[in-house]
Every structure is written in structure tokens, then in C-alpha cells.
Amino acid sequence: MSDKLEFLEAALATGERELHYLLAGEIEEAEKLAKDRGRLLEMAWQCADPDSIGLLRDKLHKLKNLQGQLTVEARRLHADLKTDLQRAKQENQRLSGYRTTVRPNPAVRRYLDKAG
């Protein structure tokens, strides 16, 4: 197998592991694997090997499909994070309405009345 095919096969395996980590919610590990996958793809493009074009095309189609799955999963995680942040913001606004009723009145006023 040529170097280009080996790099593409390694990129495909790395992408599948990246998808697994994304599904598990481990974003940091998925980010590391995404960088590795990008590095492997760059190395594959730099190899000059005109042989086995059909195999290269099949590997590239698999990589394209995998990239689609990764994108869908990343968008789902982004949407989940967005709804969580909106929910937290609404909860914060709701609780801030109780701030004046919960804050105790001091027994001694902070400001003295000069009149007397």
C-alpha cells in the first residue's frame, strides 16, 4: 500500500476515534484527534503517488462521509450548549428578581440622618 493510502487510512481511523469522543462528550480529546487527522491529511496530500486512484477515491469518499458525521455531531453539541446557556441565563434572571426580598434589612442604617 502506498504512503498516501496509509496516511488516508490512519486519518480515517483517527476520525472515527474523534467521532467516538465527540459522542462521549470529551471535547478536548476530540480536538486533539482533529488536529492529528488534519496533519495526516496534509501528509497524504504531500505524497506524490499516481498509483491506485480508485482506492484513493474510495478513502476520500469515506473521509467525506465521516466529516459529515463529525459536523452533525459538533452542531448538535453546539446547540445543546447554547440551550444550556440560555437556560442558565433565564434562571439567573429569575433568581435576580428575588434579590430585594432576600436581602436582609440591616438593624442599623448605613447612612446617618443629619437632622436628627
Coordinates of C-alpha atoms in Angstrom, one line a residue:
M1 CA 0.0 0.0 0.0
S2 CA 1.3 3.4 -0.8
D3 CA 2.2 6.1 1.7
K4 CA -0.7 8.2 0.6
L5 CA -3.2 5.3 1.3
E6 CA -1.6 4.6 4.7
F7 CA -2.0 8.3 5.7
L8 CA -5.6 8.3 4.5
E9 CA -6.3 5.1 6.3
A10 CA -4.8 6.5 9.5
A11 CA -6.8 9.7 9.1
L12 CA -10.0 7.7 8.7
A13 CA -9.2 5.7 11.9
T14 CA -8.4 8.9 13.7
G15 CA -11.6 10.5 12.5
E16 CA -13.6 7.5 13.8
R17 CA -12.0 7.8 17.2
E18 CA -12.7 11.5 17.1
L19 CA -16.4 10.8 16.4
H20 CA -16.4 8.4 19.3
Y21 CA -15.0 11.0 21.7
L22 CA -17.5 13.6 20.4
L23 CA -20.4 11.3 21.1
A24 CA -19.0 10.7 24.6
G25 CA -18.8 14.4 25.2
E26 CA -15.0 14.5 25.5
I27 CA -14.3 17.6 23.5
E28 CA -10.7 18.1 24.4
E29 CA -9.7 14.6 23.2
A30 CA -11.7 15.1 20.1
E31 CA -9.9 18.4 19.4
K32 CA -6.5 16.7 19.7
L33 CA -7.6 14.0 17.3
A34 CA -9.0 16.5 14.8
K35 CA -5.6 18.2 14.7
D36 CA -3.9 14.8 14.2
R37 CA -6.4 14.0 11.4
G38 CA -5.6 17.3 9.7
R39 CA -1.9 16.6 10.0
L40 CA -2.3 13.2 8.4
L41 CA -4.4 14.6 5.6
E42 CA -1.7 17.2 4.9
M43 CA 0.9 14.5 4.8
A44 CA -1.3 12.4 2.4
W45 CA -1.6 15.4 0.0
Q46 CA 2.2 15.9 0.0
C47 CA 2.9 12.4 -1.1
A48 CA 3.3 12.2 -4.9
D49 CA 1.9 8.7 -5.8
P50 CA -0.2 8.5 -9.0
D51 CA -1.0 4.8 -8.5
S52 CA -4.3 3.3 -7.2
I53 CA -6.5 6.3 -7.9
G54 CA -9.6 4.1 -7.3
L55 CA -8.5 3.3 -3.8
L56 CA -7.7 6.9 -3.1
R57 CA -11.1 7.9 -4.3
D58 CA -12.8 5.4 -2.0
K59 CA -10.8 6.5 1.0
L60 CA -11.6 10.1 0.2
H61 CA -15.4 9.3 0.0
K62 CA -15.2 7.6 3.4
L63 CA -13.4 10.6 4.8
K64 CA -16.0 12.9 3.4
N65 CA -18.8 10.9 4.9
L66 CA -17.0 10.8 8.2
Q67 CA -16.5 14.6 8.1
G68 CA -20.3 14.9 7.6
Q69 CA -20.9 12.8 10.7
L70 CA -18.4 14.8 12.7
T71 CA -20.0 18.1 11.6
V72 CA -23.5 16.9 12.5
E73 CA -22.3 15.8 16.0
A74 CA -20.4 19.1 16.6
R75 CA -23.5 21.1 15.6
R76 CA -25.7 19.0 18.0
L77 CA -23.2 19.6 20.8
H78 CA -23.2 23.3 20.0
A79 CA -27.0 23.5 20.1
D80 CA -27.0 21.7 23.4
L81 CA -24.5 24.1 24.8
K82 CA -26.5 27.1 23.5
T83 CA -29.7 25.8 25.1
D84 CA -27.9 25.2 28.4
L85 CA -26.5 28.7 28.4
Q86 CA -29.9 30.2 27.6
R87 CA -31.5 28.1 30.4
A88 CA -28.8 29.3 32.9
K89 CA -29.4 32.9 31.8
Q90 CA -33.1 32.6 32.3
E91 CA -32.6 31.0 35.7
N92 CA -30.2 33.8 36.7
Q93 CA -32.8 36.4 35.7
R94 CA -35.5 34.6 37.6
L95 CA -33.4 34.4 40.7
S96 CA -32.2 38.0 40.5
G97 CA -35.9 39.1 40.9
Y98 CA -35.8 37.7 44.4
R99 CA -32.7 39.7 45.3
T100 CA -34.5 42.6 47.0
T101 CA -36.8 40.3 49.1
V102 CA -34.0 38.0 50.2
R103 CA -31.5 40.8 51.1
P104 CA -32.0 41.5 54.9
N105 CA -32.5 45.0 56.1
P106 CA -29.7 46.0 58.5
A107 CA -30.6 46.7 62.1
V108 CA -28.6 49.9 61.9
R109 CA -28.8 52.1 58.9
R110 CA -25.7 52.7 56.8
Y111 CA -26.4 56.4 56.4
L112 CA -26.9 58.7 59.4
D113 CA -29.6 61.3 59.3
K114 CA -28.0 64.7 59.9
A115 CA -31.3 66.3 61.0
G116 CA -31.5 64.2 64.0

